[in-house]
XYZ file of N, CA, C and O in Angstrom:
840
model
N 2.657 31.783 -20.334
C 1.580 31.656 -21.301
C 1.392 30.196 -21.715
O 0.278 29.730 -21.906
N 2.500 29.457 -21.861
C 2.412 28.064 -22.270
C 1.663 27.243 -21.239
O 0.747 26.480 -21.556
N 2.044 27.435 -19.956
C 1.373 26.692 -18.893
C -0.106 27.052 -18.846
O -0.963 26.186 -18.684
N -0.400 28.322 -18.984
C -1.786 28.756 -18.959
C -2.574 28.132 -20.097
O -3.699 27.656 -19.911
N -1.990 28.099 -21.301
C -2.708 27.534 -22.438
C -2.939 26.052 -22.259
O -3.996 25.532 -22.603
N -1.950 25.331 -21.687
C -2.123 23.909 -21.462
C -3.130 23.667 -20.352
O -3.886 22.697 -20.375
N -3.188 24.562 -19.366
C -4.201 24.446 -18.319
C -5.594 24.594 -18.939
O -6.516 23.854 -18.618
N -5.733 25.570 -19.837
C -7.007 25.764 -20.509
C -7.346 24.550 -21.367
O -8.492 24.111 -21.418
N -6.317 23.961 -22.016
C -6.524 22.768 -22.831
C -7.005 21.619 -21.955
O -7.948 20.906 -22.284
N -6.350 21.474 -20.787
C -6.732 20.403 -19.869
C -8.159 20.579 -19.392
O -8.943 19.631 -19.379
N -8.516 21.791 -18.985
C -9.875 22.037 -18.536
C -10.860 21.807 -19.667
O -11.978 21.323 -19.451
N -10.428 22.142 -20.895
C -11.285 21.894 -22.048
C -11.546 20.413 -22.250
O -12.664 20.004 -22.559
N -10.507 19.598 -22.063
C -10.686 18.151 -22.166
C -11.714 17.658 -21.156
O -12.570 16.824 -21.468
N -11.626 18.167 -19.939
C -12.561 17.749 -18.894
C -13.986 18.156 -19.248
O -14.928 17.392 -19.074
N -14.144 19.377 -19.749
C -15.475 19.860 -20.070
C -16.076 19.097 -21.239
O -17.241 18.697 -21.216
N -15.265 18.854 -22.271
C -15.750 18.144 -23.447
C -16.201 16.741 -23.090
O -17.187 16.213 -23.607
N -15.485 16.113 -22.162
C -15.797 14.742 -21.788
C -16.745 14.653 -20.588
O -16.972 13.574 -20.052
N -17.286 15.781 -20.162
C -18.278 15.774 -19.102
C -17.729 15.416 -17.737
O -18.456 14.901 -16.888
N -16.462 15.664 -17.499
C -15.859 15.328 -16.213
C -16.138 16.454 -15.221
O -15.783 17.604 -15.440
N -16.795 16.108 -14.134
C -17.277 17.082 -13.174
C -16.319 17.241 -12.010
O -15.467 16.380 -11.782
N -16.454 18.308 -11.227
C -15.630 18.458 -10.025
C -15.782 17.254 -9.109
O -16.829 16.613 -9.061
N -14.718 16.954 -8.352
C -14.648 15.742 -7.538
C -15.855 15.569 -6.630
O -16.415 14.483 -6.517
N -16.296 16.617 -5.941
C -17.361 16.479 -4.960
C -18.707 16.146 -5.592
O -19.624 15.702 -4.907
N -18.836 16.328 -6.916
C -20.093 16.054 -7.588
C -20.133 14.666 -8.206
O -21.115 14.290 -8.826
N -19.078 13.875 -8.038
C -18.992 12.589 -8.715
C -19.024 11.441 -7.723
O -18.444 11.512 -6.656
N -19.708 10.366 -8.112
C -19.692 9.147 -7.305
C -18.902 8.055 -8.004
O -18.486 7.093 -7.369
N -18.706 8.169 -9.307
C -17.965 7.169 -10.064
C -16.757 7.803 -10.746
O -16.720 9.013 -10.968
N -15.788 6.962 -11.093
C -14.596 7.450 -11.783
C -14.955 8.010 -13.157
O -15.882 7.533 -13.816
N -14.200 9.014 -13.564
C -14.321 9.526 -14.919
C -12.925 9.552 -15.534
O -11.973 9.997 -14.908
N -12.825 9.055 -16.750
C -11.528 8.821 -17.370
C -11.593 9.173 -18.845
O -12.558 8.860 -19.530
N -10.550 9.841 -19.319
C -10.411 10.068 -20.753
C -9.009 9.677 -21.182
O -8.069 9.688 -20.386
N -8.889 9.309 -22.437
C -7.608 8.904 -23.001
C -7.289 9.806 -24.185
O -8.163 10.084 -25.022
N -6.051 10.271 -24.214
C -5.593 11.140 -25.296
C -4.267 10.571 -25.794
O -3.371 10.309 -24.999
N -4.144 10.353 -27.075
C -2.916 9.778 -27.620
C -1.950 10.892 -27.995
O -2.330 11.877 -28.630
N -0.700 10.738 -27.561
C 0.273 11.785 -27.833
C 1.669 11.383 -27.379
O 1.884 10.286 -26.862
N 2.588 12.295 -27.545
C 3.990 12.035 -27.219
C 4.278 12.361 -25.759
O 3.460 12.973 -25.060
N 5.472 11.975 -25.335
C 5.923 12.314 -23.975
C 5.966 13.826 -23.789
O 5.575 14.337 -22.733
N 6.421 14.557 -24.814
C 6.498 16.014 -24.717
C 5.108 16.617 -24.538
O 4.922 17.556 -23.745
N 4.134 16.101 -25.250
C 2.762 16.587 -25.085
C 2.236 16.262 -23.688
O 1.548 17.080 -23.065
N 2.563 15.081 -23.208
C 2.141 14.698 -21.862
C 2.705 15.654 -20.816
O 1.992 16.083 -19.909
N 3.983 16.009 -20.941
C 4.595 16.890 -19.958
C 3.938 18.272 -19.965
O 3.803 18.905 -18.905
N 3.520 18.731 -21.131
C 2.821 20.011 -21.196
C 1.451 19.928 -20.534
O 1.044 20.829 -19.796
N 0.742 18.828 -20.790
C -0.555 18.632 -20.144
C -0.374 18.519 -18.639
O -1.144 19.073 -17.852
N 0.678 17.817 -18.226
C 0.977 17.662 -16.799
C 1.190 19.018 -16.142
O 0.693 19.283 -15.046
N 1.920 19.891 -16.811
C 2.127 21.238 -16.288
C 0.810 21.990 -16.176
O 0.563 22.726 -15.221
N -0.041 21.795 -17.168
C -1.320 22.489 -17.170
C -2.210 22.087 -16.012
O -3.000 22.894 -15.520
N -2.066 20.838 -15.554
C -2.881 20.354 -14.450
C -2.190 20.510 -13.103
O -2.732 20.095 -12.074
N -1.007 21.084 -13.079
C -0.277 21.251 -11.829
C -1.119 22.048 -10.844
O -1.604 23.137 -11.143
N -1.290 21.476 -9.667
C -2.078 22.159 -8.653
C -3.567 21.918 -8.750
O -4.337 22.509 -7.989
N -3.987 21.047 -9.682
C -5.415 20.740 -9.814
C -5.749 19.519 -8.970
O -5.328 18.407 -9.287
N -6.474 19.696 -7.883
C -6.790 18.563 -7.006
C -7.759 17.599 -7.679
O -8.606 18.000 -8.478
N -7.632 16.326 -7.347
C -8.588 15.339 -7.842
C -8.341 14.876 -9.255
O -9.178 14.177 -9.841
N -7.199 15.232 -9.846
C -6.871 14.793 -11.196
C -5.579 13.990 -11.156
O -4.592 14.434 -10.568
N -5.580 12.805 -11.758
C -4.363 11.994 -11.839
C -4.026 11.736 -13.294
O -4.924 11.517 -14.117
N -2.743 11.757 -13.580
C -2.270 11.654 -14.955
C -1.339 10.463 -15.123
O -0.540 10.157 -14.235
N -1.446 9.815 -16.289
C -0.643 8.639 -16.586
C -0.145 8.722 -18.030
O -0.841 9.234 -18.910
N 1.048 8.180 -18.242
C 1.574 8.099 -19.602
C 2.316 6.786 -19.785
O 3.122 6.396 -18.938
N 2.012 6.101 -20.900
C 2.784 4.921 -21.289
C 2.418 4.562 -22.720
O 1.244 4.574 -23.096
N 3.431 4.225 -23.505
C 3.223 3.744 -24.874
C 2.378 4.718 -25.696
O 1.398 4.326 -26.346
N 2.765 5.999 -25.654
C 2.092 7.056 -26.414
C 0.618 7.234 -26.044
O -0.181 7.723 -26.847
N 0.264 6.846 -24.849
C -1.108 6.999 -24.380
C -1.129 7.862 -23.122
O -0.434 7.564 -22.152
N -1.906 8.916 -23.155
C -2.071 9.817 -22.013
C -3.446 9.553 -21.405
O -4.464 9.605 -22.109
N -3.463 9.262 -20.117
C -4.727 9.007 -19.425
C -4.949 10.075 -18.356
O -4.040 10.397 -17.595
N -6.149 10.614 -18.336
C -6.543 11.581 -17.319
C -7.672 10.950 -16.512
O -8.698 10.577 -17.074
N -7.474 10.837 -15.209
C -8.452 10.178 -14.349
C -8.889 11.118 -13.234
O -8.059 11.740 -12.576
N -10.189 11.216 -13.040
C -10.749 11.899 -11.878
C -11.479 10.841 -11.058
O -12.579 10.403 -11.426
N -10.864 10.367 -9.965
C -11.482 9.317 -9.158
C -12.787 9.786 -8.522
O -12.909 10.922 -8.090
N -13.753 8.871 -8.469
C -15.023 9.169 -7.836
C -14.965 8.981 -6.321
O -13.951 8.564 -5.761
N -16.062 9.275 -5.680
C -16.134 9.225 -4.216
C -15.783 7.839 -3.666
O -14.972 7.707 -2.748
N -16.402 6.788 -4.226
C -16.152 5.439 -3.732
C -14.696 5.029 -3.920
O -14.093 4.380 -3.059
N -14.131 5.409 -5.040
C -12.720 5.136 -5.323
C -11.835 5.730 -4.236
O -10.958 5.047 -3.676
N -12.079 6.977 -3.916
C -11.243 7.662 -2.933
C -11.436 7.093 -1.528
O -10.487 7.021 -0.737
N -12.668 6.683 -1.213
C -12.908 6.081 0.100
C -12.120 4.790 0.247
O -11.424 4.577 1.253
N -12.210 3.908 -0.737
C -11.489 2.637 -0.654
C -9.980 2.851 -0.635
O -9.256 2.187 0.126
N -9.486 3.763 -1.450
C -8.048 4.029 -1.476
C -7.562 4.518 -0.114
O -6.516 4.057 0.380
N -8.318 5.405 0.503
C -7.926 5.931 1.812
C -7.954 4.850 2.882
O -7.043 4.757 3.715
N -8.991 4.028 2.870
C -9.113 2.958 3.864
C -7.977 1.952 3.718
O -7.342 1.550 4.711
N -7.707 1.523 2.491
C -6.624 0.557 2.267
C -5.294 1.149 2.733
O -4.504 0.483 3.411
N -5.054 2.391 2.379
C -3.821 3.042 2.801
C -3.709 3.123 4.319
O -2.645 2.873 4.894
N -4.806 3.448 4.972
C -4.781 3.566 6.435
C -4.523 2.212 7.083
O -3.744 2.094 8.046
N -5.141 1.147 6.567
C -4.954 -0.185 7.141
C -3.525 -0.684 6.932
O -2.909 -1.249 7.850
N -2.994 -0.490 5.735
C -1.614 -0.918 5.475
C -0.647 -0.128 6.344
O 0.288 -0.690 6.938
N -0.875 1.176 6.461
C -0.022 2.006 7.309
C -0.106 1.552 8.767
O 0.919 1.477 9.466
N -1.306 1.231 9.223
C -1.486 0.740 10.593
C -0.669 -0.527 10.830
O -0.002 -0.665 11.861
N -0.714 -1.441 9.873
C 0.056 -2.682 10.007
C 1.546 -2.395 10.102
O 2.252 -2.931 10.965
N 2.047 -1.533 9.232
C 3.475 -1.211 9.225
C 3.901 -0.558 10.535
O 4.973 -0.874 11.078
N 3.068 0.337 11.032
C 3.380 1.014 12.299
C 3.391 0.018 13.453
O 4.327 -0.030 14.263
N 2.338 -0.790 13.545
C 2.204 -1.724 14.662
C 3.310 -2.784 14.651
O 3.724 -3.258 15.711
N 3.801 -3.149 13.489
C 4.841 -4.175 13.389
C 6.262 -3.599 13.423
O 7.242 -4.335 13.360
N 6.366 -2.293 13.513
C 7.680 -1.665 13.607
C 8.508 -1.751 12.348
O 9.743 -1.783 12.399
N 7.843 -1.772 11.205
C 8.534 -1.873 9.916
C 8.830 -0.467 9.397
O 7.926 0.374 9.340
N 10.076 -0.216 9.017
C 10.399 1.099 8.462
C 9.682 1.269 7.126
O 9.725 0.400 6.252
N 9.024 2.414 6.968
C 8.364 2.692 5.690
C 8.320 4.195 5.456
O 8.453 4.997 6.383
N 8.156 4.530 4.212
C 7.953 5.923 3.819
C 6.700 5.957 2.953
O 6.691 5.383 1.860
N 5.620 6.573 3.430
C 4.391 6.632 2.630
C 4.519 7.691 1.538
O 4.715 8.869 1.826
N 4.415 7.274 0.299
C 4.567 8.209 -0.823
C 3.244 8.457 -1.546
O 3.208 9.151 -2.559
N 2.178 7.845 -1.052
C 0.810 8.078 -1.508
C 0.698 8.104 -3.040
O 1.105 7.182 -3.709
N 0.172 9.193 -3.619
C -0.018 9.235 -5.070
C 1.052 10.088 -5.752
O 0.790 10.731 -6.769
N 2.251 10.063 -5.183
C 3.344 10.805 -5.809
C 3.553 10.340 -7.256
O 3.284 9.193 -7.605
N 4.014 11.241 -8.100
C 4.289 10.901 -9.493
C 5.543 10.040 -9.580
O 6.595 10.400 -9.072
N 5.410 8.888 -10.211
C 6.531 7.984 -10.441
C 6.833 8.021 -11.937
O 5.954 7.723 -12.754
N 8.064 8.381 -12.277
C 8.380 8.589 -13.693
C 9.709 7.981 -14.108
O 10.652 7.924 -13.317
N 9.748 7.564 -15.359
C 10.985 7.244 -16.058
C 10.971 8.102 -17.305
O 10.109 7.943 -18.175
N 11.893 9.056 -17.371
C 11.892 10.098 -18.393
C 11.679 9.532 -19.794
O 12.391 8.629 -20.232
N 10.670 10.066 -20.461
C 10.402 9.702 -21.842
C 9.684 8.379 -22.026
O 9.348 8.010 -23.155
N 9.438 7.646 -20.935
C 8.881 6.291 -21.058
C 7.537 6.145 -20.366
O 6.558 5.690 -20.956
N 7.481 6.514 -19.078
C 6.287 6.215 -18.299
C 6.124 7.204 -17.151
O 7.107 7.709 -16.610
N 4.866 7.476 -16.803
C 4.543 8.290 -15.637
C 3.248 7.753 -15.054
O 2.267 7.542 -15.785
N 3.239 7.482 -13.743
C 2.034 6.974 -13.092
C 1.818 7.678 -11.761
O 2.748 8.230 -11.173
N 0.581 7.630 -11.294
C 0.215 8.091 -9.956
C -0.683 7.023 -9.345
O -1.864 6.937 -9.684
N -0.123 6.192 -8.489
C -0.907 5.153 -7.825
C -1.847 5.797 -6.812
O -1.699 6.971 -6.443
N -2.818 5.016 -6.330
C -3.687 5.522 -5.264
C -2.922 5.636 -3.955
O -3.076 6.597 -3.214
N -2.107 4.619 -3.663
C -1.238 4.623 -2.487
C 0.081 3.969 -2.889
O 0.110 3.087 -3.755
N 1.176 4.386 -2.260
C 2.468 3.760 -2.541
C 3.370 3.891 -1.322
O 3.188 4.785 -0.494
N 4.334 2.971 -1.229
C 5.208 2.911 -0.058
C 6.621 2.487 -0.448
O 6.802 1.596 -1.288
N 7.580 3.103 0.200
C 8.941 2.576 0.230
C 9.051 1.755 1.507
O 8.650 2.215 2.577
N 9.582 0.549 1.402
C 9.699 -0.339 2.544
C 11.170 -0.591 2.853
O 11.946 -0.930 1.961
N 11.549 -0.422 4.124
C 12.924 -0.702 4.535
C 13.850 0.480 4.421
O 14.732 0.679 5.259
N 13.677 1.297 3.389
C 14.493 2.500 3.195
C 13.806 3.384 2.165
O 12.958 2.922 1.396
N 14.169 4.662 2.154
C 13.611 5.590 1.178
C 14.261 5.349 -0.181
O 15.460 5.089 -0.270
N 13.457 5.414 -1.241
C 13.935 5.155 -2.595
C 13.254 6.101 -3.577
O 12.155 6.601 -3.296
N 13.868 6.349 -4.735
C 13.227 7.221 -5.725
C 11.909 6.646 -6.252
O 10.979 7.388 -6.531
N 11.864 5.323 -6.419
C 10.654 4.648 -6.878
C 10.161 3.751 -5.753
O 10.930 2.942 -5.218
N 8.891 3.851 -5.358
C 8.377 3.036 -4.248
C 8.472 1.534 -4.521
O 8.486 1.097 -5.677
N 8.523 0.755 -3.450
C 8.522 -0.706 -3.571
C 7.126 -1.232 -3.843
O 6.957 -2.276 -4.486
N 6.124 -0.538 -3.322
C 4.740 -1.007 -3.409
C 3.841 0.096 -3.952
O 3.869 1.224 -3.465
N 3.038 -0.262 -4.945
C 2.004 0.643 -5.452
C 0.666 -0.073 -5.364
O 0.561 -1.260 -5.670
N -0.365 0.653 -4.921
C -1.697 0.084 -4.745
C -2.679 0.844 -5.631
O -2.709 2.068 -5.617
N -3.472 0.101 -6.400
C -4.461 0.699 -7.298
C -5.852 0.194 -6.956
O -6.071 -1.013 -6.807
N -6.796 1.112 -6.854
C -8.211 0.778 -6.735
C -8.809 0.865 -8.126
O -8.664 1.888 -8.802
N -9.466 -0.206 -8.572
C -9.976 -0.270 -9.939
C -11.499 -0.272 -9.918
O -12.124 -1.139 -9.306
N -12.097 0.719 -10.600
C -13.544 0.769 -10.728
C -13.991 0.737 -12.185
O -14.955 0.069 -12.525
N -13.290 1.450 -13.050
C -13.781 1.581 -14.422
C -12.878 0.949 -15.467
O -13.338 0.575 -16.532
N -11.599 0.840 -15.198
C -10.687 0.330 -16.227
C -9.343 0.011 -15.608
O -9.040 0.415 -14.490
N -8.548 -0.717 -16.369
C -7.162 -0.918 -15.951
C -6.899 -2.326 -15.503
O -6.823 -3.257 -16.288
N -6.793 -2.525 -14.184
C -6.442 -3.834 -13.672
C -5.044 -4.224 -14.096
O -4.142 -3.387 -14.165
N -4.874 -5.502 -14.393
C -3.519 -5.997 -14.667
C -2.914 -5.391 -15.922
O -1.705 -5.488 -16.122
N -3.729 -4.762 -16.782
C -3.154 -4.100 -17.959
C -2.218 -2.973 -17.557
O -1.346 -2.566 -18.329
N -2.384 -2.472 -16.321
C -1.520 -1.398 -15.835
C -0.151 -1.897 -15.400
O 0.752 -1.099 -15.126
N 0.027 -3.200 -15.325
C 1.296 -3.742 -14.848
C 2.472 -3.364 -15.740
O 3.599 -3.228 -15.262
N 2.221 -3.210 -17.042
C 3.310 -2.842 -17.947
C 3.918 -1.498 -17.562
O 5.130 -1.297 -17.676
N 3.083 -0.586 -17.096
C 3.590 0.717 -16.657
C 4.544 0.545 -15.468
O 5.627 1.134 -15.426
N 4.105 -0.260 -14.524
C 4.909 -0.443 -13.318
C 6.174 -1.255 -13.591
O 7.199 -1.044 -12.943
N 6.085 -2.174 -14.535
C 7.286 -2.935 -14.901
C 8.343 -2.010 -15.490
O 9.537 -2.169 -15.212
N 7.907 -1.043 -16.296
C 8.849 -0.080 -16.883
C 9.542 0.745 -15.805
O 10.678 1.196 -15.987
N 8.866 0.935 -14.672
C 9.443 1.689 -13.555
C 10.276 0.816 -12.624
O 11.096 1.313 -11.858
N 10.024 -0.500 -12.652
C 10.723 -1.404 -11.743
C 10.114 -1.479 -10.365
O 10.807 -1.803 -9.395
N 8.806 -1.177 -10.240
C 8.124 -1.284 -8.946
C 8.045 -2.761 -8.560
O 7.558 -3.593 -9.330
N 8.526 -3.091 -7.355
C 8.628 -4.495 -6.954
C 7.277 -5.184 -6.797
O 7.137 -6.362 -7.124
N 6.290 -4.448 -6.307
C 5.010 -5.097 -6.046
C 3.853 -4.148 -6.325
O 3.928 -2.958 -6.002
N 2.797 -4.693 -6.935
C 1.602 -3.914 -7.251
C 0.387 -4.678 -6.728
O 0.244 -5.876 -6.976
N -0.475 -3.964 -5.982
C -1.708 -4.551 -5.469
C -2.885 -3.884 -6.162
O -2.902 -2.668 -6.361
N -3.895 -4.701 -6.504
C -5.123 -4.187 -7.092
C -6.308 -4.552 -6.213
O -6.454 -5.710 -5.803
N -7.155 -3.565 -5.935
C -8.426 -3.807 -5.266
C -9.534 -3.610 -6.297
O -9.679 -2.539 -6.869
N -10.287 -4.664 -6.579
C -11.344 -4.587 -7.589
C -12.453 -5.570 -7.242
O -12.196 -6.748 -6.983
N -13.675 -5.080 -7.234
C -14.850 -5.918 -6.972
C -14.719 -6.718 -5.679
O -15.083 -7.899 -5.610
N -14.182 -6.087 -4.641
C -14.086 -6.736 -3.345
C -12.950 -7.736 -3.221
O -12.862 -8.456 -2.223
N -12.079 -7.780 -4.207
C -10.965 -8.721 -4.185
C -9.638 -7.966 -4.229
O -9.505 -6.943 -4.909
N -8.659 -8.509 -3.516
C -7.322 -7.939 -3.490
C -6.378 -8.913 -4.190
O -6.252 -10.075 -3.783
N -5.739 -8.478 -5.268
C -4.794 -9.329 -5.991
C -3.420 -8.675 -5.981
O -3.300 -7.456 -6.154
N -2.389 -9.496 -5.786
C -1.018 -9.018 -5.629
C -0.140 -9.567 -6.743
O -0.262 -10.745 -7.119
N 0.754 -8.716 -7.237
C 1.712 -9.111 -8.264
C 3.107 -8.668 -7.829
O 3.313 -7.513 -7.459
N 4.049 -9.602 -7.892
C 5.433 -9.320 -7.493
C 6.346 -9.455 -8.707
O 6.214 -10.400 -9.490
N 7.272 -8.502 -8.849
C 8.194 -8.502 -9.981
C 9.317 -9.504 -9.738
O 10.059 -9.401 -8.758
N 9.426 -10.479 -10.627
C 10.442 -11.528 -10.488
C 11.047 -11.812 -11.858
O 10.328 -12.159 -12.798
N 12.364 -11.636 -11.956
C 13.085 -11.872 -13.222
C 12.461 -11.100 -14.384
O 12.301 -11.620 -15.494
N 12.067 -9.855 -14.114
C 11.584 -8.977 -15.176
C 10.122 -9.128 -15.534
O 9.636 -8.449 -16.450
N 9.381 -9.987 -14.822
C 7.960 -10.173 -15.100
C 7.189 -10.229 -13.782
O 7.720 -10.656 -12.762
N 5.924 -9.811 -13.844
C 5.092 -9.884 -12.650
C 4.461 -11.265 -12.529
O 3.939 -11.816 -13.505
N 4.525 -11.794 -11.312
C 3.872 -13.060 -10.995
C 2.822 -12.804 -9.931
O 3.065 -12.080 -8.961
N 1.660 -13.409 -10.115
C 0.626 -13.277 -9.086
C 1.036 -14.091 -7.862
O 1.484 -15.237 -7.992
N 0.902 -13.493 -6.690
C 1.328 -14.147 -5.451
C 0.178 -14.150 -4.445
O -0.726 -13.321 -4.512
N 0.223 -15.103 -3.526
C -0.829 -15.241 -2.513
C -0.630 -14.312 -1.318
O -1.568 -14.042 -0.568
N 0.605 -13.854 -1.122
C 0.897 -12.896 -0.058
C 2.063 -12.025 -0.502
O 2.812 -12.378 -1.414
N 2.220 -10.890 0.136
C 3.296 -9.980 -0.229
C 4.656 -10.644 -0.067
O 4.867 -11.466 0.825
N 5.567 -10.300 -0.950
C 6.946 -10.776 -0.872
C 7.877 -9.713 -0.316
O 9.095 -9.920 -0.252
N 7.321 -8.583 0.106
C 8.136 -7.495 0.635
C 8.444 -7.731 2.113
O 7.604 -8.268 2.843
N 9.640 -7.356 2.553
C 10.027 -7.581 3.958
C 9.009 -7.003 4.934
O 8.637 -5.830 4.833
N 8.546 -7.817 5.866
C 7.576 -7.362 6.848
C 6.151 -7.542 6.376
O 5.315 -8.128 7.073
N 5.860 -7.085 5.182
C 4.506 -7.219 4.655
C 4.157 -8.658 4.313
O 2.985 -8.990 4.127
N 5.177 -9.526 4.222
C 4.896 -10.937 3.956
C 4.158 -11.603 5.121
O 3.622 -12.698 4.980
N 4.111 -10.932 6.263
C 3.369 -11.458 7.415
C 1.928 -10.936 7.475
O 1.175 -11.310 8.377
N 1.556 -10.081 6.553
C 0.215 -9.515 6.553
C -0.796 -10.551 6.069
O -0.667 -11.102 4.968
N -1.810 -10.812 6.868
C -2.891 -11.733 6.518
C -3.851 -11.020 5.566
O -4.587 -10.117 5.972
N -3.848 -11.412 4.308
C -4.643 -10.703 3.311
C -6.138 -10.930 3.479
O -6.943 -10.049 3.145
N -6.531 -12.101 3.976
C -7.956 -12.333 4.247
C -8.454 -11.380 5.329
O -9.566 -10.846 5.248
N -7.611 -11.169 6.341
C -7.952 -10.226 7.401
C -8.051 -8.811 6.852
O -8.999 -8.071 7.158
N -7.089 -8.441 6.035
C -7.100 -7.107 5.440
C -8.354 -6.903 4.601
O -9.031 -5.871 4.719
N -8.683 -7.875 3.766
C -9.867 -7.770 2.916
C -11.133 -7.617 3.759
O -12.008 -6.806 3.436
N -11.236 -8.393 4.848
C -12.417 -8.336 5.700
C -12.647 -6.929 6.238
O -13.771 -6.414 6.223
N -11.559 -6.278 6.654
C -11.739 -4.955 7.260
C -11.837 -3.850 6.230
O -12.400 -2.781 6.522
N -11.343 -4.090 5.037
C -11.604 -3.132 3.955
C -13.102 -3.095 3.681
O -13.708 -2.018 3.548
N -13.714 -4.261 3.600
C -15.152 -4.332 3.337
C -15.959 -3.783 4.500
O -16.962 -3.093 4.305
N -15.512 -4.078 5.724
C -16.202 -3.577 6.907
C -16.193 -2.057 6.942
O -17.148 -1.408 7.401
N -15.118 -1.476 6.425
C -14.965 -0.020 6.460
C -15.992 0.703 5.598
O -16.192 1.912 5.755
N -16.662 -0.024 4.695
C -17.718 0.607 3.901
C -18.810 1.166 4.803
O -19.417 2.185 4.500
N -19.091 0.474 5.917
C -20.156 0.924 6.812
C -19.635 1.684 8.024
O -20.315 2.565 8.552
N -18.404 1.346 8.472
C -17.840 2.039 9.643
C -16.319 1.971 9.575
O -15.708 1.017 10.072
N -15.716 2.967 8.998
C -14.263 2.965 8.799
C -13.522 2.971 10.133
O -12.530 2.253 10.303
N -13.981 3.769 11.073
C -13.301 3.857 12.355
C -13.267 2.533 13.085
O -12.217 2.112 13.589
N -14.404 1.858 13.164
C -14.467 0.569 13.850
C -13.642 -0.484 13.121
O -12.990 -1.330 13.747
N -13.643 -0.443 11.784
C -12.844 -1.392 10.999
C -11.355 -1.236 11.311
O -10.638 -2.224 11.493
N -10.893 -0.011 11.406
C -9.478 0.247 11.686
C -9.120 -0.191 13.102
O -8.078 -0.818 13.334
N -10.001 0.106 14.050
C -9.742 -0.306 15.440
C -9.715 -1.826 15.582
O -8.845 -2.389 16.256
N -10.656 -2.502 14.911
C -10.716 -3.954 14.985
C -9.498 -4.584 14.307
O -8.931 -5.574 14.796
N -9.091 -4.018 13.199
C -7.911 -4.510 12.483
C -6.669 -4.391 13.366
O -5.875 -5.321 13.461
N -6.540 -3.251 14.026
C -5.396 -3.052 14.905
C -5.370 -4.087 16.039
O -4.311 -4.610 16.389
N -6.541 -4.393 16.585
C -6.601 -5.376 17.667
C -6.177 -6.768 17.195
O -5.521 -7.511 17.915
N -6.537 -7.111 15.963
C -6.283 -8.477 15.475
C -4.852 -8.694 14.997
O -4.365 -9.827 14.965
N -4.178 -7.629 14.597
C -2.812 -7.838 14.122
C -1.822 -7.826 15.287
O -0.663 -8.175 15.100
């Protein structure tokens, strides 16, 4: 009954805020609800099994995000290109995509794409976020609480990278992760943009150039 009531509460939040099913949306829709970790976990249970909904918690703030069509396209393309690079270069990786990353009572996030590099780990080494409506570097505090080594943001056609060093994120010109430090970011950006018109050709061309 508790899970059912929280599911109804979650759906009520979506309806009140005009959040539509994924296939009917072209832009991101986001609502913020202030509450405790315990309240967040109940809401999380209520949304269990609901496709197209991502949940975040940090500093008594609960965020519910339903990514729009463009958001999902860019996230998928970036993930495919990064995965292609890792495969072609023979780098060990574990793709963890939008798995829930949590530190009990403190933080919970779902990146658009995420990877463990070199070995499998409870918390991924790399998290990638596509930004359309909100967030950007303000989200770094969440990832710092988790200890994620590197966070990439794609926003307005630009790719920005932040690496965790001595407890703080520093903006870097290229990845500091083993293997990924050889990735040409200008090349990656070019084919991310190309994929807007032809994803298949962008991926094939990227593979040829790396």
